[in-house]
Coordinates of C-alpha atoms and ligand atoms in Angstrom, one line a residue:
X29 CA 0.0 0.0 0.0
X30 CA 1.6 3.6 -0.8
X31 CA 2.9 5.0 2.2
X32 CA 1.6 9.3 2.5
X33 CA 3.6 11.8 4.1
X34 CA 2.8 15.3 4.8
X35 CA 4.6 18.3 4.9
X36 CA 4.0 21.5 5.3
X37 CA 5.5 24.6 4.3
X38 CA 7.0 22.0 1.8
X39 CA 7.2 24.5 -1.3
X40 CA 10.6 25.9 -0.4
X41 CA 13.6 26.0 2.6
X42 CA 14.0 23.4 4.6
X43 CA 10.4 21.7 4.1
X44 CA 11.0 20.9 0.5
X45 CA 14.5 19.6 1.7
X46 CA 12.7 17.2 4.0
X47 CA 10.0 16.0 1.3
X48 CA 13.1 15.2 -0.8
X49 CA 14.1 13.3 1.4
X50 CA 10.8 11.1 1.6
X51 CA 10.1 11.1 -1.2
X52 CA 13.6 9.2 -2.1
X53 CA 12.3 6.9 0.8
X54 CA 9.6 5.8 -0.6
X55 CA 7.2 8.6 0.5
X56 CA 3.6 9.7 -1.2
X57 CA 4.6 13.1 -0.6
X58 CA 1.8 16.0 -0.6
X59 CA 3.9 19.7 0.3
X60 CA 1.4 22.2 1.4
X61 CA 2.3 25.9 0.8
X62 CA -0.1 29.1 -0.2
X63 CA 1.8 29.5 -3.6
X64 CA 0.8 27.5 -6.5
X65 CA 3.4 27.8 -8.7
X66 CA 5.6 27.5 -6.2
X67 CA 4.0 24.5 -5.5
X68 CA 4.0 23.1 -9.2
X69 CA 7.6 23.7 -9.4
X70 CA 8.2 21.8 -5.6
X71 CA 6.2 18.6 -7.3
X72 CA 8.2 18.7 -10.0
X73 CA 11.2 18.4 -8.6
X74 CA 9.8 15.7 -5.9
X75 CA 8.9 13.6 -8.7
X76 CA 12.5 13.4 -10.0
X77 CA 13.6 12.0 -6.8
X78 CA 10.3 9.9 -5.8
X79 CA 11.0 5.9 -4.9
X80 CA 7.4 5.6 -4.4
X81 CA 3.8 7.1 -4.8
X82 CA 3.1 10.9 -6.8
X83 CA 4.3 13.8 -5.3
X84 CA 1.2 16.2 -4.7
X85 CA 0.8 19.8 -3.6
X86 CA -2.5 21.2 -1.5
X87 CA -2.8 25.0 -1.0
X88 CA -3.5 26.6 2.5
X89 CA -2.3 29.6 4.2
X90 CA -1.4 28.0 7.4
X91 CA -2.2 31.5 8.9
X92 CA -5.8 30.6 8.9
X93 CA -7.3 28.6 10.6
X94 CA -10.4 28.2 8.8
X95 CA -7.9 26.8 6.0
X96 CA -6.2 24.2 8.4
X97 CA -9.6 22.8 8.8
X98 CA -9.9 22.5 5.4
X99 CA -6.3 21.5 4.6
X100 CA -7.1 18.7 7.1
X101 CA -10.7 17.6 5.8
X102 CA -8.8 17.2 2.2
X103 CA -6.1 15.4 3.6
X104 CA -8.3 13.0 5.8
X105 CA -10.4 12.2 2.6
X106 CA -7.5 10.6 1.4
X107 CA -7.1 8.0 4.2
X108 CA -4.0 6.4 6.4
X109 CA -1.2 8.7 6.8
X110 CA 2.1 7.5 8.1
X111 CA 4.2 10.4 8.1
X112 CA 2.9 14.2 9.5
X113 CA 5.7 16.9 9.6
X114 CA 4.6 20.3 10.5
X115 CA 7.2 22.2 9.4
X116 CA 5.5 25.5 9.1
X117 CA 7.2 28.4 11.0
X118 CA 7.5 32.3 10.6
X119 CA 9.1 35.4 12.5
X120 CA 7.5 38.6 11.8
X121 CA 9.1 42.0 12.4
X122 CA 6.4 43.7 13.3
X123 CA 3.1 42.6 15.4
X124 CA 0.4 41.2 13.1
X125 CA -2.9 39.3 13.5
X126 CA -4.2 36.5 11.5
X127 CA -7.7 36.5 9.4
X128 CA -8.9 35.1 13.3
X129 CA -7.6 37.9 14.8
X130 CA -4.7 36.1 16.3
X131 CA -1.6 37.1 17.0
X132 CA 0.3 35.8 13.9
X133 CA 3.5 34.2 15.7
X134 CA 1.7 32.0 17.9
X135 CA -0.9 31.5 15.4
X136 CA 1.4 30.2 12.2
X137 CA 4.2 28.2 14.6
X138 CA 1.8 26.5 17.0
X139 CA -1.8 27.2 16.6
X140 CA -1.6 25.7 12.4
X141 CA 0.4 22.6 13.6
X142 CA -1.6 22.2 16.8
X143 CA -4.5 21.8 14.9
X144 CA -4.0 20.0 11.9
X145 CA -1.9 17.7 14.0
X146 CA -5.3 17.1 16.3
X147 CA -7.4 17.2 13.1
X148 CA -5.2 13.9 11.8
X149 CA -5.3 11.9 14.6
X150 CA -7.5 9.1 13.3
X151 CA -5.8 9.0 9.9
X152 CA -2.8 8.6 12.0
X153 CA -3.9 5.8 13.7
X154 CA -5.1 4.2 10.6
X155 CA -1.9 3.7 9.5
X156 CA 0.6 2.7 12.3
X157 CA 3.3 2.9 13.1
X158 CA 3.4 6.1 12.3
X159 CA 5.2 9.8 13.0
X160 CA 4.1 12.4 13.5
X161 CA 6.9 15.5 13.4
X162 CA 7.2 19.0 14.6
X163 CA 9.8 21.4 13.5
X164 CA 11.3 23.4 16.6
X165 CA 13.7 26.2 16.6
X166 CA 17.7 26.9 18.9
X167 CA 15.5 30.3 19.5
X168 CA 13.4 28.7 22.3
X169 CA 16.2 29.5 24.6
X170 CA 15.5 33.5 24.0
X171 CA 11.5 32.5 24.9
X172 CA 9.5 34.6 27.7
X173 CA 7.8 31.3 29.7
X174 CA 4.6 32.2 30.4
X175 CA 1.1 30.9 28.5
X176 CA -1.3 32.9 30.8
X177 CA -2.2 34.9 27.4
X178 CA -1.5 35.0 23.7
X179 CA 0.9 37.4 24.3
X180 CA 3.4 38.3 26.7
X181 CA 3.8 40.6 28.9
X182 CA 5.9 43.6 27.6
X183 CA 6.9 45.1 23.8
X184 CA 6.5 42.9 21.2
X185 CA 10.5 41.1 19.9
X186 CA 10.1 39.0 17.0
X187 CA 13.1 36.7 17.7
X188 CA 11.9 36.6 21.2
X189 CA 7.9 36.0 20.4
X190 CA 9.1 33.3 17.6
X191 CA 11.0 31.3 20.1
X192 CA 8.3 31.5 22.8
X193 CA 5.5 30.2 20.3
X194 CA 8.1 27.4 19.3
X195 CA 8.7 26.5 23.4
X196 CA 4.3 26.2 23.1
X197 CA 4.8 24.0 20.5
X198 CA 7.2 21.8 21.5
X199 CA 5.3 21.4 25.1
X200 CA 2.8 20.6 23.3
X201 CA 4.6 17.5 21.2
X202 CA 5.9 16.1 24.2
X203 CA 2.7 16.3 26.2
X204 CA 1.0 14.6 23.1
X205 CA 3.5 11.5 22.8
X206 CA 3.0 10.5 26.1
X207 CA -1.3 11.4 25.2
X208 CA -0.2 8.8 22.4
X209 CA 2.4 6.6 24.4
X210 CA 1.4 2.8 23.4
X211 CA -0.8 3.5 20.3
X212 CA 1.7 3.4 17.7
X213 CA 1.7 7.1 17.0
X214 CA 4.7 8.0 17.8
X215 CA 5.9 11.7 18.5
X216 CA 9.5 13.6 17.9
X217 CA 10.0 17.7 17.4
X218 CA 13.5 18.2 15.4
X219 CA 15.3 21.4 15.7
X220 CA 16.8 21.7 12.3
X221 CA 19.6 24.4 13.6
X222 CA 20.1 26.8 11.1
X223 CA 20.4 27.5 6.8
X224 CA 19.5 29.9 4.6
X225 CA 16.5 30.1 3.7
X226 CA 13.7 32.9 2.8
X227 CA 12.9 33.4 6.6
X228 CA 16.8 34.0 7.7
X229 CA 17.6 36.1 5.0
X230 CA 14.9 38.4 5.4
X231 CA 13.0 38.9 8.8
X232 CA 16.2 38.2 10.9
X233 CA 18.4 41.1 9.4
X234 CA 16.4 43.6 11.2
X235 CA 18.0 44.7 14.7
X236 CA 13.7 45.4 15.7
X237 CA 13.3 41.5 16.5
X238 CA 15.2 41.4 19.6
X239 CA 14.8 43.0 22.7
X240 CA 16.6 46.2 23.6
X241 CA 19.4 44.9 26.0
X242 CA 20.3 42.8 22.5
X243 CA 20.1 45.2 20.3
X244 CA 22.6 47.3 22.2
X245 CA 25.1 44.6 20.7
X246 CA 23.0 44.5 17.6
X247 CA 26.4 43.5 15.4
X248 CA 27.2 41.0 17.4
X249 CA 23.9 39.2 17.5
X250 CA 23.5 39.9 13.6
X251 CA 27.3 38.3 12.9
X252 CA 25.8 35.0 15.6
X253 CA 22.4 35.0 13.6
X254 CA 23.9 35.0 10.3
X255 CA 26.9 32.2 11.0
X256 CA 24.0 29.8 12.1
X257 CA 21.9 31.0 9.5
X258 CA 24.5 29.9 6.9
X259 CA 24.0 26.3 5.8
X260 CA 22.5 24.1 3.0
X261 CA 18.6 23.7 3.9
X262 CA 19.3 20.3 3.2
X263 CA 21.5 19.6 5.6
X264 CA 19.2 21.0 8.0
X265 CA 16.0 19.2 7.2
X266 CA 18.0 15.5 8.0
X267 CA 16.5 16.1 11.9
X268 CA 13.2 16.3 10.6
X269 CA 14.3 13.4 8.3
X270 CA 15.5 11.4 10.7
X271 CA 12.7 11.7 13.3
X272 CA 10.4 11.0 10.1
X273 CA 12.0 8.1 9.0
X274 CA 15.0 6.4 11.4
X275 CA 14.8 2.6 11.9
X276 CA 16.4 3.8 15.2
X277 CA 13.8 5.3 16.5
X278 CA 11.3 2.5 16.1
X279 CA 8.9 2.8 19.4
X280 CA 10.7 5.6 20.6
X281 CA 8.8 8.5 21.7
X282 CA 8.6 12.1 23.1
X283 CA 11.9 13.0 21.7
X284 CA 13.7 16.1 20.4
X285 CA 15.8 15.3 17.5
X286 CA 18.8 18.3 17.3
X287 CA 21.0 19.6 14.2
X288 CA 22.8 16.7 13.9
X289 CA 19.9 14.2 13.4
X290 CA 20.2 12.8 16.7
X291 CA 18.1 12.7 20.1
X292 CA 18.8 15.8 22.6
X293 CA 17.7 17.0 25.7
X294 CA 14.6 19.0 25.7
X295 CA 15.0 23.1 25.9
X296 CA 14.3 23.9 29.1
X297 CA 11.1 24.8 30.3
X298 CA 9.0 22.3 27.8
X299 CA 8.1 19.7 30.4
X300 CA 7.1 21.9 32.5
X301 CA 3.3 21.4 33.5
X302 CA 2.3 25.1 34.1
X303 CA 3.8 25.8 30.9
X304 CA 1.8 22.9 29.6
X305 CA -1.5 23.5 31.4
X306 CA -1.2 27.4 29.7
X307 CA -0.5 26.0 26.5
X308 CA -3.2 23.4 26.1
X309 CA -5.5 25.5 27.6
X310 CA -4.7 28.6 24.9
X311 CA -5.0 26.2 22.3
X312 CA -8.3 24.3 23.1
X313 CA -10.0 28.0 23.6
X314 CA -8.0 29.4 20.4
X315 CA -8.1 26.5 18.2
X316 CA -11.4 24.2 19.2
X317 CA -11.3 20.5 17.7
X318 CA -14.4 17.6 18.0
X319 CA -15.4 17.7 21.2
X320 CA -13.9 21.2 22.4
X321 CA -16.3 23.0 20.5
Ligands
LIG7 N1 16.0 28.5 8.7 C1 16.5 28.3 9.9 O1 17.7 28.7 10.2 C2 15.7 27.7 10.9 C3 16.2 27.5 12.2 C4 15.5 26.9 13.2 C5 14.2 26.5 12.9 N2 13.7 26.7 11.7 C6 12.3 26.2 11.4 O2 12.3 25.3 10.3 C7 11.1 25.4 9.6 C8 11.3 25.7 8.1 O3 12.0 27.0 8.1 P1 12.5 27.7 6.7 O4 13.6 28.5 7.2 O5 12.7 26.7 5.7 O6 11.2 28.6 6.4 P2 10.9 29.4 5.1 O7 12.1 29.6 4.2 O8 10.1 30.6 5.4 O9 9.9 28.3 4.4 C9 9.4 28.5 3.2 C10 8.2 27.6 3.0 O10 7.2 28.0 3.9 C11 5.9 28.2 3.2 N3 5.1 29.0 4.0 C12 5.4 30.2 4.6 N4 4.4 30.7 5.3 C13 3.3 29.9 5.0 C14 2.0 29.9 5.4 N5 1.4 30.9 6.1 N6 1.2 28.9 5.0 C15 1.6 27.9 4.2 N7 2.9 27.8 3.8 C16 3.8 28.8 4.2 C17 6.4 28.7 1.8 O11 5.5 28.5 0.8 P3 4.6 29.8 0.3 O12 5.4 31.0 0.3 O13 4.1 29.4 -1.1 O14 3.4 29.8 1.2 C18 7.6 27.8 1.6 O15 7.1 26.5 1.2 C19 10.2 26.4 10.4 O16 9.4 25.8 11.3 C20 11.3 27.3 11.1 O17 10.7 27.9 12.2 C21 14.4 27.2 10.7

Protein backbone atom coordinates (compact mmCIF):
# COMPACT_ATOMS: atom_id res chain seq x y z
CA UNK A 1 0.00 0.00 0.00
CA UNK A 2 1.64 3.58 -0.77
CA UNK A 3 2.88 4.97 2.15
CA UNK A 4 1.59 9.27 2.46
CA UNK A 5 3.56 11.80 4.06
CA UNK A 6 2.79 15.29 4.78
CA UNK A 7 4.64 18.25 4.87
CA UNK A 8 3.99 21.54 5.29
CA UNK A 9 5.53 24.65 4.31
CA UNK A 10 7.02 22.02 1.81
CA UNK A 11 7.16 24.54 -1.33
CA UNK A 12 10.57 25.95 -0.40
CA UNK A 13 13.56 26.04 2.55
CA UNK A 14 14.01 23.43 4.60
CA UNK A 15 10.38 21.75 4.07
CA UNK A 16 10.96 20.86 0.47
CA UNK A 17 14.55 19.65 1.72
CA UNK A 18 12.66 17.16 3.98
CA UNK A 19 10.03 15.98 1.33
CA UNK A 20 13.13 15.19 -0.78
CA UNK A 21 14.12 13.28 1.43
CA UNK A 22 10.80 11.12 1.58
CA UNK A 23 10.13 11.06 -1.18
CA UNK A 24 13.63 9.24 -2.11
CA UNK A 25 12.30 6.91 0.76
CA UNK A 26 9.55 5.81 -0.60
CA UNK A 27 7.18 8.59 0.53
CA UNK A 28 3.60 9.66 -1.20
CA UNK A 29 4.60 13.13 -0.61
CA UNK A 30 1.85 15.99 -0.59
CA UNK A 31 3.94 19.69 0.26
CA UNK A 32 1.35 22.22 1.38
CA UNK A 33 2.30 25.95 0.80
CA UNK A 34 -0.11 29.10 -0.21
CA UNK A 35 1.78 29.54 -3.59
CA UNK A 36 0.82 27.48 -6.54
CA UNK A 37 3.43 27.76 -8.74
CA UNK A 38 5.63 27.54 -6.16
CA UNK A 39 3.97 24.47 -5.51
CA UNK A 40 3.96 23.11 -9.16
CA UNK A 41 7.58 23.66 -9.35
CA UNK A 42 8.24 21.80 -5.64
CA UNK A 43 6.22 18.63 -7.28
CA UNK A 44 8.19 18.68 -10.05
CA UNK A 45 11.19 18.41 -8.59
CA UNK A 46 9.78 15.72 -5.88
CA UNK A 47 8.87 13.63 -8.73
CA UNK A 48 12.49 13.44 -10.02
CA UNK A 49 13.61 11.98 -6.79
CA UNK A 50 10.34 9.88 -5.84
CA UNK A 51 10.99 5.94 -4.92
CA UNK A 52 7.38 5.60 -4.41
CA UNK A 53 3.84 7.08 -4.79
CA UNK A 54 3.07 10.87 -6.78
CA UNK A 55 4.26 13.82 -5.32
CA UNK A 56 1.20 16.24 -4.66
CA UNK A 57 0.83 19.80 -3.57
CA UNK A 58 -2.52 21.20 -1.50
CA UNK A 59 -2.80 24.96 -0.96
CA UNK A 60 -3.48 26.58 2.54
CA UNK A 61 -2.31 29.63 4.20
CA UNK A 62 -1.37 28.03 7.39
CA UNK A 63 -2.17 31.45 8.94
CA UNK A 64 -5.82 30.57 8.91
CA UNK A 65 -7.28 28.59 10.57
CA UNK A 66 -10.36 28.18 8.80
CA UNK A 67 -7.89 26.84 6.05
CA UNK A 68 -6.23 24.22 8.43
CA UNK A 69 -9.57 22.81 8.82
CA UNK A 70 -9.85 22.52 5.38
CA UNK A 71 -6.32 21.50 4.58
CA UNK A 72 -7.14 18.66 7.10
CA UNK A 73 -10.74 17.55 5.82
CA UNK A 74 -8.78 17.19 2.21
CA UNK A 75 -6.12 15.40 3.60
CA UNK A 76 -8.35 13.03 5.84
CA UNK A 77 -10.43 12.23 2.63
CA UNK A 78 -7.48 10.56 1.35
CA UNK A 79 -7.09 8.00 4.20
CA UNK A 80 -4.02 6.36 6.43
CA UNK A 81 -1.20 8.67 6.80
CA UNK A 82 2.06 7.49 8.08
CA UNK A 83 4.22 10.38 8.14
CA UNK A 84 2.89 14.15 9.50
CA UNK A 85 5.67 16.86 9.57
CA UNK A 86 4.59 20.29 10.51
CA UNK A 87 7.15 22.24 9.41
CA UNK A 88 5.50 25.50 9.14
CA UNK A 89 7.15 28.41 10.96
CA UNK A 90 7.51 32.35 10.65
CA UNK A 91 9.09 35.36 12.50
CA UNK A 92 7.48 38.63 11.77
CA UNK A 93 9.07 42.00 12.43
CA UNK A 94 6.35 43.74 13.32
CA UNK A 95 3.06 42.57 15.39
CA UNK A 96 0.36 41.20 13.10
CA UNK A 97 -2.94 39.26 13.53
CA UNK A 98 -4.19 36.52 11.48
CA UNK A 99 -7.70 36.51 9.41
CA UNK A 100 -8.87 35.05 13.30
CA UNK A 101 -7.60 37.95 14.77
CA UNK A 102 -4.70 36.09 16.27
CA UNK A 103 -1.65 37.09 16.99
CA UNK A 104 0.33 35.75 13.89
CA UNK A 105 3.48 34.16 15.67
CA UNK A 106 1.69 31.97 17.92
CA UNK A 107 -0.87 31.51 15.38
CA UNK A 108 1.38 30.16 12.23
CA UNK A 109 4.16 28.21 14.59
CA UNK A 110 1.80 26.54 16.99
CA UNK A 111 -1.77 27.16 16.59
CA UNK A 112 -1.64 25.72 12.41
CA UNK A 113 0.43 22.56 13.57
CA UNK A 114 -1.61 22.18 16.81
CA UNK A 115 -4.53 21.83 14.94
CA UNK A 116 -4.02 19.98 11.88
CA UNK A 117 -1.91 17.69 13.96
CA UNK A 118 -5.35 17.05 16.30
CA UNK A 119 -7.37 17.18 13.05
CA UNK A 120 -5.17 13.89 11.84
CA UNK A 121 -5.33 11.89 14.62
CA UNK A 122 -7.51 9.15 13.32
CA UNK A 123 -5.79 9.02 9.94
CA UNK A 124 -2.80 8.63 11.98
CA UNK A 125 -3.95 5.80 13.68
CA UNK A 126 -5.12 4.23 10.61
CA UNK A 127 -1.93 3.74 9.47
CA UNK A 128 0.56 2.68 12.34
CA UNK A 129 3.28 2.92 13.11
CA UNK A 130 3.39 6.07 12.26
CA UNK A 131 5.21 9.79 13.00
CA UNK A 132 4.15 12.43 13.50
CA UNK A 133 6.94 15.51 13.36
CA UNK A 134 7.16 19.02 14.55
CA UNK A 135 9.84 21.42 13.55
CA UNK A 136 11.29 23.42 16.62
CA UNK A 137 13.65 26.22 16.57
CA UNK A 138 17.69 26.87 18.89
CA UNK A 139 15.46 30.33 19.49
CA UNK A 140 13.40 28.72 22.27
CA UNK A 141 16.21 29.54 24.62
CA UNK A 142 15.51 33.45 23.98
CA UNK A 143 11.52 32.49 24.88
CA UNK A 144 9.46 34.59 27.68
CA UNK A 145 7.80 31.28 29.67
CA UNK A 146 4.59 32.24 30.39
CA UNK A 147 1.09 30.88 28.53
CA UNK A 148 -1.33 32.93 30.77
CA UNK A 149 -2.25 34.90 27.37
CA UNK A 150 -1.55 34.99 23.74
CA UNK A 151 0.92 37.37 24.25
CA UNK A 152 3.42 38.29 26.70
CA UNK A 153 3.79 40.64 28.88
CA UNK A 154 5.94 43.59 27.61
CA UNK A 155 6.94 45.08 23.79
CA UNK A 156 6.48 42.92 21.23
CA UNK A 157 10.51 41.07 19.94
CA UNK A 158 10.15 38.98 16.99
CA UNK A 159 13.07 36.66 17.69
CA UNK A 160 11.94 36.59 21.22
CA UNK A 161 7.95 36.04 20.43
CA UNK A 162 9.10 33.34 17.61
CA UNK A 163 11.03 31.25 20.09
CA UNK A 164 8.35 31.48 22.76
CA UNK A 165 5.49 30.17 20.25
CA UNK A 166 8.06 27.38 19.30
CA UNK A 167 8.74 26.46 23.41
CA UNK A 168 4.30 26.15 23.09
CA UNK A 169 4.78 23.99 20.48
CA UNK A 170 7.22 21.76 21.52
CA UNK A 171 5.29 21.43 25.06
CA UNK A 172 2.78 20.62 23.26
CA UNK A 173 4.61 17.49 21.16
CA UNK A 174 5.95 16.10 24.20
CA UNK A 175 2.67 16.29 26.17
CA UNK A 176 1.01 14.62 23.05
CA UNK A 177 3.49 11.47 22.80
CA UNK A 178 3.01 10.50 26.13
CA UNK A 179 -1.27 11.41 25.21
CA UNK A 180 -0.23 8.83 22.36
CA UNK A 181 2.36 6.64 24.39
CA UNK A 182 1.43 2.85 23.43
CA UNK A 183 -0.79 3.48 20.35
CA UNK A 184 1.71 3.43 17.72
CA UNK A 185 1.73 7.12 17.03
CA UNK A 186 4.74 8.04 17.79
CA UNK A 187 5.86 11.75 18.50
CA UNK A 188 9.47 13.57 17.87
CA UNK A 189 10.04 17.74 17.42
CA UNK A 190 13.47 18.23 15.37
CA UNK A 191 15.27 21.36 15.72
CA UNK A 192 16.75 21.69 12.27
CA UNK A 193 19.60 24.38 13.57
CA UNK A 194 20.05 26.77 11.15
CA UNK A 195 20.36 27.46 6.84
CA UNK A 196 19.54 29.89 4.60
CA UNK A 197 16.54 30.13 3.70
CA UNK A 198 13.74 32.90 2.80
CA UNK A 199 12.86 33.38 6.61
CA UNK A 200 16.79 34.04 7.65
CA UNK A 201 17.65 36.10 4.98
CA UNK A 202 14.85 38.37 5.43
CA UNK A 203 13.04 38.92 8.76
CA UNK A 204 16.18 38.22 10.90
CA UNK A 205 18.43 41.10 9.40
CA UNK A 206 16.35 43.56 11.18
CA UNK A 207 18.01 44.69 14.74
CA UNK A 208 13.67 45.42 15.68
CA UNK A 209 13.32 41.47 16.48
CA UNK A 210 15.17 41.40 19.56
CA UNK A 211 14.76 42.96 22.67
CA UNK A 212 16.62 46.22 23.60
CA UNK A 213 19.38 44.94 26.04
CA UNK A 214 20.33 42.76 22.53
CA UNK A 215 20.12 45.20 20.34
CA UNK A 216 22.63 47.25 22.22
CA UNK A 217 25.13 44.57 20.66
CA UNK A 218 22.97 44.49 17.57
CA UNK A 219 26.41 43.47 15.38
CA UNK A 220 27.19 41.01 17.40
CA UNK A 221 23.85 39.17 17.53
CA UNK A 222 23.50 39.85 13.60
CA UNK A 223 27.33 38.32 12.92
CA UNK A 224 25.80 34.95 15.59
CA UNK A 225 22.44 35.01 13.62
CA UNK A 226 23.90 34.97 10.26
CA UNK A 227 26.91 32.21 10.97
CA UNK A 228 23.98 29.79 12.06
CA UNK A 229 21.91 30.98 9.47
CA UNK A 230 24.50 29.87 6.94
CA UNK A 231 24.03 26.29 5.82
CA UNK A 232 22.46 24.13 2.95
CA UNK A 233 18.57 23.72 3.86
CA UNK A 234 19.28 20.30 3.19
CA UNK A 235 21.50 19.58 5.64
CA UNK A 236 19.24 20.99 8.00
CA UNK A 237 16.04 19.18 7.19
CA UNK A 238 17.97 15.48 8.00
CA UNK A 239 16.52 16.09 11.92
CA UNK A 240 13.19 16.29 10.57
CA UNK A 241 14.30 13.42 8.28
CA UNK A 242 15.48 11.44 10.68
CA UNK A 243 12.68 11.65 13.30
CA UNK A 244 10.42 11.05 10.12
CA UNK A 245 11.98 8.14 9.00
CA UNK A 246 14.96 6.45 11.36
CA UNK A 247 14.83 2.57 11.95
CA UNK A 248 16.42 3.81 15.18
CA UNK A 249 13.76 5.27 16.54
CA UNK A 250 11.28 2.55 16.14
CA UNK A 251 8.87 2.78 19.41
CA UNK A 252 10.71 5.58 20.61
CA UNK A 253 8.82 8.49 21.71
CA UNK A 254 8.62 12.13 23.07
CA UNK A 255 11.94 13.04 21.74
CA UNK A 256 13.75 16.15 20.41
CA UNK A 257 15.82 15.30 17.54
CA UNK A 258 18.79 18.32 17.30
CA UNK A 259 21.05 19.55 14.24
CA UNK A 260 22.79 16.69 13.92
CA UNK A 261 19.94 14.20 13.43
CA UNK A 262 20.17 12.85 16.74
CA UNK A 263 18.13 12.67 20.11
CA UNK A 264 18.82 15.79 22.60
CA UNK A 265 17.65 17.01 25.75
CA UNK A 266 14.58 18.97 25.69
CA UNK A 267 15.02 23.13 25.90
CA UNK A 268 14.31 23.90 29.11
CA UNK A 269 11.13 24.78 30.31
CA UNK A 270 8.99 22.33 27.76
CA UNK A 271 8.14 19.71 30.42
CA UNK A 272 7.05 21.93 32.55
CA UNK A 273 3.26 21.45 33.54
CA UNK A 274 2.33 25.08 34.15
CA UNK A 275 3.76 25.81 30.86
CA UNK A 276 1.78 22.86 29.56
CA UNK A 277 -1.46 23.46 31.37
CA UNK A 278 -1.24 27.40 29.72
CA UNK A 279 -0.49 26.04 26.46
CA UNK A 280 -3.15 23.40 26.11
CA UNK A 281 -5.51 25.49 27.58
CA UNK A 282 -4.73 28.57 24.94
CA UNK A 283 -5.03 26.19 22.28
CA UNK A 284 -8.27 24.28 23.10
CA UNK A 285 -9.96 27.96 23.60
CA UNK A 286 -8.04 29.36 20.41
CA UNK A 287 -8.12 26.49 18.21
CA UNK A 288 -11.37 24.17 19.24
CA UNK A 289 -11.28 20.53 17.74
CA UNK A 290 -14.43 17.64 17.98
CA UNK A 291 -15.44 17.68 21.16
CA UNK A 292 -13.88 21.22 22.40
CA UNK A 293 -16.28 22.96 20.52
N1 LIG B 1 16.02 28.47 8.65
C1 LIG B 1 16.50 28.30 9.86
O1 LIG B 1 17.65 28.69 10.16
C2 LIG B 1 15.67 27.68 10.95
C3 LIG B 1 16.24 27.50 12.23
C4 LIG B 1 15.47 26.89 13.22
C5 LIG B 1 14.18 26.47 12.94
N2 LIG B 1 13.65 26.66 11.68
C6 LIG B 1 12.29 26.17 11.43
O2 LIG B 1 12.31 25.31 10.29
C7 LIG B 1 11.07 25.39 9.59
C8 LIG B 1 11.31 25.74 8.13
O3 LIG B 1 11.98 26.99 8.08
P1 LIG B 1 12.50 27.66 6.75
O4 LIG B 1 13.63 28.54 7.16
O5 LIG B 1 12.69 26.65 5.70
O6 LIG B 1 11.25 28.61 6.42
P2 LIG B 1 10.87 29.36 5.07
O7 LIG B 1 12.07 29.57 4.23
O8 LIG B 1 10.07 30.57 5.42
O9 LIG B 1 9.89 28.30 4.39
C9 LIG B 1 9.38 28.52 3.16
C10 LIG B 1 8.19 27.62 2.96
O10 LIG B 1 7.16 27.99 3.88
C11 LIG B 1 5.93 28.15 3.17
N3 LIG B 1 5.08 29.03 3.97
C12 LIG B 1 5.44 30.17 4.61
N4 LIG B 1 4.38 30.70 5.25
C13 LIG B 1 3.34 29.87 5.01
C14 LIG B 1 1.96 29.90 5.39
N5 LIG B 1 1.44 30.90 6.12
N6 LIG B 1 1.16 28.91 4.98
C15 LIG B 1 1.65 27.90 4.20
N7 LIG B 1 2.93 27.83 3.83
C16 LIG B 1 3.77 28.81 4.21
C17 LIG B 1 6.41 28.69 1.83
O11 LIG B 1 5.48 28.53 0.80
P3 LIG B 1 4.55 29.76 0.27
O12 LIG B 1 5.37 31.00 0.31
O13 LIG B 1 4.10 29.35 -1.09
O14 LIG B 1 3.42 29.78 1.23
C18 LIG B 1 7.58 27.76 1.59
O15 LIG B 1 7.13 26.47 1.21
C19 LIG B 1 10.24 26.43 10.35
O16 LIG B 1 9.40 25.78 11.28
C20 LIG B 1 11.28 27.26 11.08
O17 LIG B 1 10.74 27.88 12.21
C21 LIG B 1 14.36 27.25 10.69
Amino acid sequence: MEQRAVVTAGTGGIGLETAMGLAARGFAVTVVGRDAERGARAVERLAGVTTGGEPHFMAADLASLADVRALAARLAAEGPLKVLVNNVGAMFADRQRTVDGIEATFAVNHLSPYLLTESLLDQLRAAVPSRIVNVSSGAIRAAKRTFDAVEPPGGYYGFHWYGRAKLANLAYTLDLAERLRGSGVTVFAADPGGAATDLTNGTMRSPKIVSPALRLLWPLVRRTFERSTAGPAALAARSSIVAATDASLDGRTGLLIGPEATPVPAFRGSTDPRTIDGVLRLSRQLAPVGHDR
